[in-house]
Amino acid sequence: MILTIRGILRVFSQGVNQMAREMALYHDRIVRDPKVMFGKPVVKGTRIPVELVLEELAYNPDLSELFGAHPALTIEDVQACLAYAQQLVKLRRPRREAELTSAHPPG
């Protein structure tokens, strides 16, 4: 396989475009402000942390209950929270095996 500069740039451009699309899923809806919830990422225009949305969905994935508890949330906000979390996991560098075992001792 012969790699050309044009081919490399095309692959790089596709990767950048994919990242931009993924960021667009949450960039307008998830914000961080040191004056709001200690700088935790929150749903824009609310004091609802992304962490809380994810925690509640993990405990009970019933959206109607989530919206009942937080009427300011929309389905787009929930999607943005999930996209934000996905991007963090995707970009996080894997830890070495030793770090993993020391962080979670058996038992």
XYZ file of N, CA and C in Angstrom:
321
model
N 0.846 -1.172 0.000
C 0.000 0.000 0.000
C 0.894 1.239 0.000
N 0.646 2.123 -0.940
C 1.428 3.344 -1.051
C 0.651 4.472 -0.380
N 1.305 5.115 0.587
C 0.678 6.236 1.278
C 1.112 7.533 0.613
N 0.165 8.346 0.290
C 0.472 9.656 -0.276
C 0.084 10.705 0.756
N 0.627 11.870 0.608
C 0.268 12.978 1.498
C -1.227 13.246 1.402
N -1.753 13.216 0.194
C -3.187 13.458 0.001
C -4.020 12.410 0.747
N -3.602 11.136 0.669
C -4.322 10.068 1.364
C -4.258 10.222 2.875
N -3.082 10.562 3.375
C -2.927 10.771 4.811
C -3.791 11.941 5.266
N -3.785 13.031 4.530
C -4.596 14.196 4.895
C -6.088 13.880 4.851
N -6.499 13.049 3.899
C -7.912 12.680 3.800
C -8.335 11.874 5.042
N -7.513 10.916 5.449
C -7.811 10.115 6.637
C -7.827 11.011 7.870
N -6.846 11.895 7.989
C -6.795 12.814 9.118
C -8.029 13.710 9.138
N -8.407 14.219 7.976
C -9.572 15.090 7.864
C -10.853 14.358 8.268
N -10.972 13.099 7.877
C -12.154 12.314 8.258
C -12.219 12.150 9.767
N -11.084 11.923 10.397
C -11.035 11.788 11.852
C -11.412 13.080 12.548
N -10.910 14.197 12.046
C -11.239 15.505 12.620
C -12.721 15.792 12.432
N -13.267 15.493 11.253
C -14.687 15.715 11.003
C -15.552 14.869 11.926
N -15.147 13.624 12.172
C -15.896 12.746 13.081
C -15.881 13.320 14.490
N -14.716 13.783 14.939
C -14.631 14.375 16.277
C -15.500 15.616 16.375
N -15.513 16.430 15.328
C -16.340 17.641 15.332
C -17.824 17.289 15.406
N -18.235 16.255 14.689
C -19.647 15.828 14.745
C -20.005 15.335 16.141
N -19.104 14.565 16.749
C -19.373 14.057 18.089
C -19.433 15.192 19.104
N -18.531 16.164 18.985
C -18.562 17.305 19.896
C -19.827 18.123 19.707
N -20.305 18.233 18.478
C -21.511 19.011 18.209
C -22.720 18.420 18.918
N -22.666 17.116 19.214
C -23.778 16.481 19.905
C -23.959 17.036 21.310
N -22.904 17.534 21.921
C -23.037 18.032 23.287
C -22.496 19.442 23.500
N -21.704 19.942 22.607
C -21.009 21.205 22.820
C -21.949 22.377 23.126
N -23.091 22.430 22.493
C -24.029 23.532 22.722
C -24.882 23.336 23.968
N -24.892 22.148 24.523
C -25.792 21.848 25.648
C -25.085 21.578 26.962
N -23.820 21.212 26.925
C -23.075 20.909 28.135
C -22.018 22.000 28.332
N -22.047 22.618 29.517
C -21.122 23.723 29.793
C -20.434 23.504 31.136
N -19.300 24.174 31.276
C -18.559 24.172 32.542
C -18.305 25.614 32.915
N -18.675 25.955 34.126
C -18.472 27.309 34.637
C -18.065 27.175 36.093
N -16.916 27.738 36.478
C -16.464 27.595 37.857
C -17.470 28.142 38.878
N -18.376 29.001 38.437
C -19.364 29.593 39.346
C -20.621 28.738 39.486
N -20.726 27.696 38.676
C -21.915 26.835 38.705
C -21.489 25.415 39.078
N -21.998 24.917 40.169
C -21.747 23.539 40.616
C -20.249 23.214 40.657
N -19.461 24.176 41.154
C -18.022 23.986 41.332
C -17.291 23.653 40.030
N -17.848 24.078 38.901
C -17.194 23.844 37.614
C -17.468 22.493 36.993
N -18.356 21.721 37.617
C -18.716 20.431 37.015
C -19.465 20.681 35.712
N -19.381 19.766 34.741
C -20.174 19.937 33.517
C -21.667 19.804 33.855
N -22.429 20.778 33.386
C -23.872 20.808 33.638
C -24.615 21.026 32.328
N -25.902 20.733 32.356
C -26.761 21.033 31.216
C -26.929 22.549 31.178
N -26.666 23.129 30.033
C -26.702 24.575 29.870
C -28.042 25.152 30.336
N -27.965 26.248 31.098
C -29.158 26.924 31.571
C -29.772 26.292 32.805
N -29.106 25.266 33.350
C -29.599 24.593 34.554
C -28.437 24.429 35.528
N -28.741 23.873 36.667
C -27.711 23.479 37.624
C -27.695 21.946 37.723
N -28.095 21.291 36.650
C -28.164 19.825 36.628
C -26.845 19.284 36.069
N -26.027 18.651 36.922
C -24.755 18.110 36.450
C -24.948 16.895 35.538
N -24.076 16.772 34.579
C -24.061 15.599 33.700
C -23.958 14.338 34.560
N -23.127 14.397 35.564
C -22.923 13.265 36.466
C -24.243 12.787 37.070
N -25.103 13.719 37.464
C -26.390 13.358 38.058
C -27.295 12.665 37.044
N -27.325 13.187 35.828
C -28.147 12.591 34.770
C -27.687 11.152 34.518
N -26.370 10.956 34.395
C -25.833 9.620 34.140
C -26.108 8.680 35.309
N -25.942 9.186 36.515
C -26.187 8.366 37.707
C -27.644 7.915 37.776
N -28.549 8.847 37.517
C -29.969 8.498 37.571
C -30.344 7.522 36.456
N -29.777 7.701 35.279
C -30.065 6.768 34.182
C -29.484 5.384 34.464
N -28.318 5.338 35.097
C -27.713 4.046 35.430
C -28.554 3.313 36.473
N -29.099 4.053 37.415
C -29.907 3.454 38.467
C -31.287 3.048 37.950
N -31.877 3.940 37.136
C -33.220 3.680 36.613
C -33.323 4.332 35.228
N -33.241 3.560 34.158
C -33.238 4.132 32.804
C -34.607 4.612 32.305
N -35.540 4.854 33.199
C -36.867 5.329 32.818
C -36.823 6.844 32.606
N -36.886 7.266 31.355
C -36.793 8.691 31.048
C -37.951 9.489 31.635
N -39.125 8.901 31.707
C -40.261 9.655 32.243
C -40.016 10.025 33.708
N -39.386 9.142 34.473
C -39.050 9.469 35.859
C -37.960 10.529 35.924
N -36.985 10.436 35.027
C -35.925 11.440 34.980
C -36.514 12.813 34.677
N -37.402 12.876 33.674
C -38.014 14.151 33.313
C -38.969 14.638 34.401
N -39.592 13.713 35.121
C -40.457 14.102 36.232
C -39.662 14.745 37.355
N -38.470 14.202 37.616
C -37.617 14.737 38.671
C -36.912 16.020 38.244
N -36.703 16.164 36.935
C -35.976 17.329 36.403
C -36.722 17.854 35.173
N -37.811 18.591 35.388
C -38.646 19.025 34.258
C -37.937 19.927 33.251
N -36.819 20.518 33.649
C -36.087 21.394 32.721
C -35.341 20.602 31.660
N -35.125 19.307 31.900
C -34.384 18.481 30.942
C -35.226 18.150 29.720
N -34.536 18.034 28.593
C -35.163 17.575 27.347
C -34.439 16.306 26.896
N -35.017 15.623 25.953
C -34.371 14.427 25.402
C -33.029 14.800 24.775
N -32.949 15.975 24.178
C -31.694 16.426 23.580
C -30.629 16.651 24.646
N -31.050 17.125 25.831
C -30.108 17.294 26.934
C -29.557 15.943 27.382
N -30.430 14.958 27.482
C -30.006 13.620 27.897
C -29.051 13.035 26.854
N -29.367 13.207 25.583
C -28.481 12.726 24.521
C -27.129 13.418 24.607
N -27.141 14.709 24.919
C -25.891 15.461 25.044
C -25.067 14.939 26.218
N -25.717 14.609 27.326
C -25.013 14.046 28.478
C -24.355 12.723 28.105
N -25.076 11.883 27.395
C -24.529 10.595 26.978
C -23.379 10.772 25.992
N -23.518 11.701 25.056
C -22.456 11.963 24.077
C -21.215 12.516 24.771
N -21.425 13.375 25.758
C -20.316 13.941 26.525
C -19.551 12.820 27.242
N -20.283 11.949 27.918
C -19.656 10.836 28.628
C -18.929 9.904 27.659
N -19.555 9.630 26.530
C -18.934 8.760 25.532
C -17.618 9.355 25.048
N -17.609 10.646 24.794
C -16.397 11.299 24.300
C -15.279 11.243 25.349
N -15.639 11.429 26.619
C -14.625 11.343 27.674
C -14.019 9.944 27.748
N -14.861 8.944 27.675
C -14.372 7.570 27.729
C -13.517 7.274 26.499
N -13.951 7.739 25.378
C -13.244 7.481 24.118
C -11.855 8.118 24.119
N -11.739 9.298 24.683
C -10.477 10.032 24.653
C -9.555 9.681 25.818
N -10.093 8.999 26.814
C -9.293 8.665 27.988
C -8.253 7.623 27.630
N -7.063 7.870 28.061
C -5.954 6.965 27.797
C -6.085 5.745 28.693
N -5.952 4.550 28.152
C -6.053 3.350 28.986
C -4.947 3.318 30.034
N -5.302 2.870 31.212
C -4.305 2.755 32.280
C -3.577 1.424 32.166
N -2.379 1.425 32.705
C -1.604 0.176 32.719
C -2.241 -0.812 33.680
N -1.966 -2.067 33.489
C -2.545 -3.135 34.316
C -2.272 -2.914 35.795
N -1.065 -2.491 36.146
C -0.709 -2.279 37.558
C -1.586 -1.192 38.176
N -1.871 -0.141 37.426
C -2.724 0.929 37.934
C -4.147 0.416 38.154
N -4.611 -0.435 37.257
C -5.965 -0.957 37.375
C -6.123 -1.842 38.602
N -5.138 -2.703 38.853
C -5.263 -3.616 39.990
C -5.080 -2.880 41.308
N -4.251 -1.846 41.355
C -4.077 -1.111 42.605
C -5.274 -0.204 42.878
N -5.956 0.257 41.841
C -7.118 1.120 42.019
C -8.321 0.335 42.519
N -8.396 -0.944 42.182
C -9.523 -1.789 42.578
C -8.990 -3.087 43.190
N -8.606 -3.038 44.469
C -8.058 -4.250 45.075
C -9.085 -5.372 45.106
N -8.637 -6.603 44.947
C -9.569 -7.730 44.954
C -10.241 -7.848 46.318
N -11.469 -8.333 46.246
C -11.986 -8.583 47.505
C -13.311 -8.460 47.915
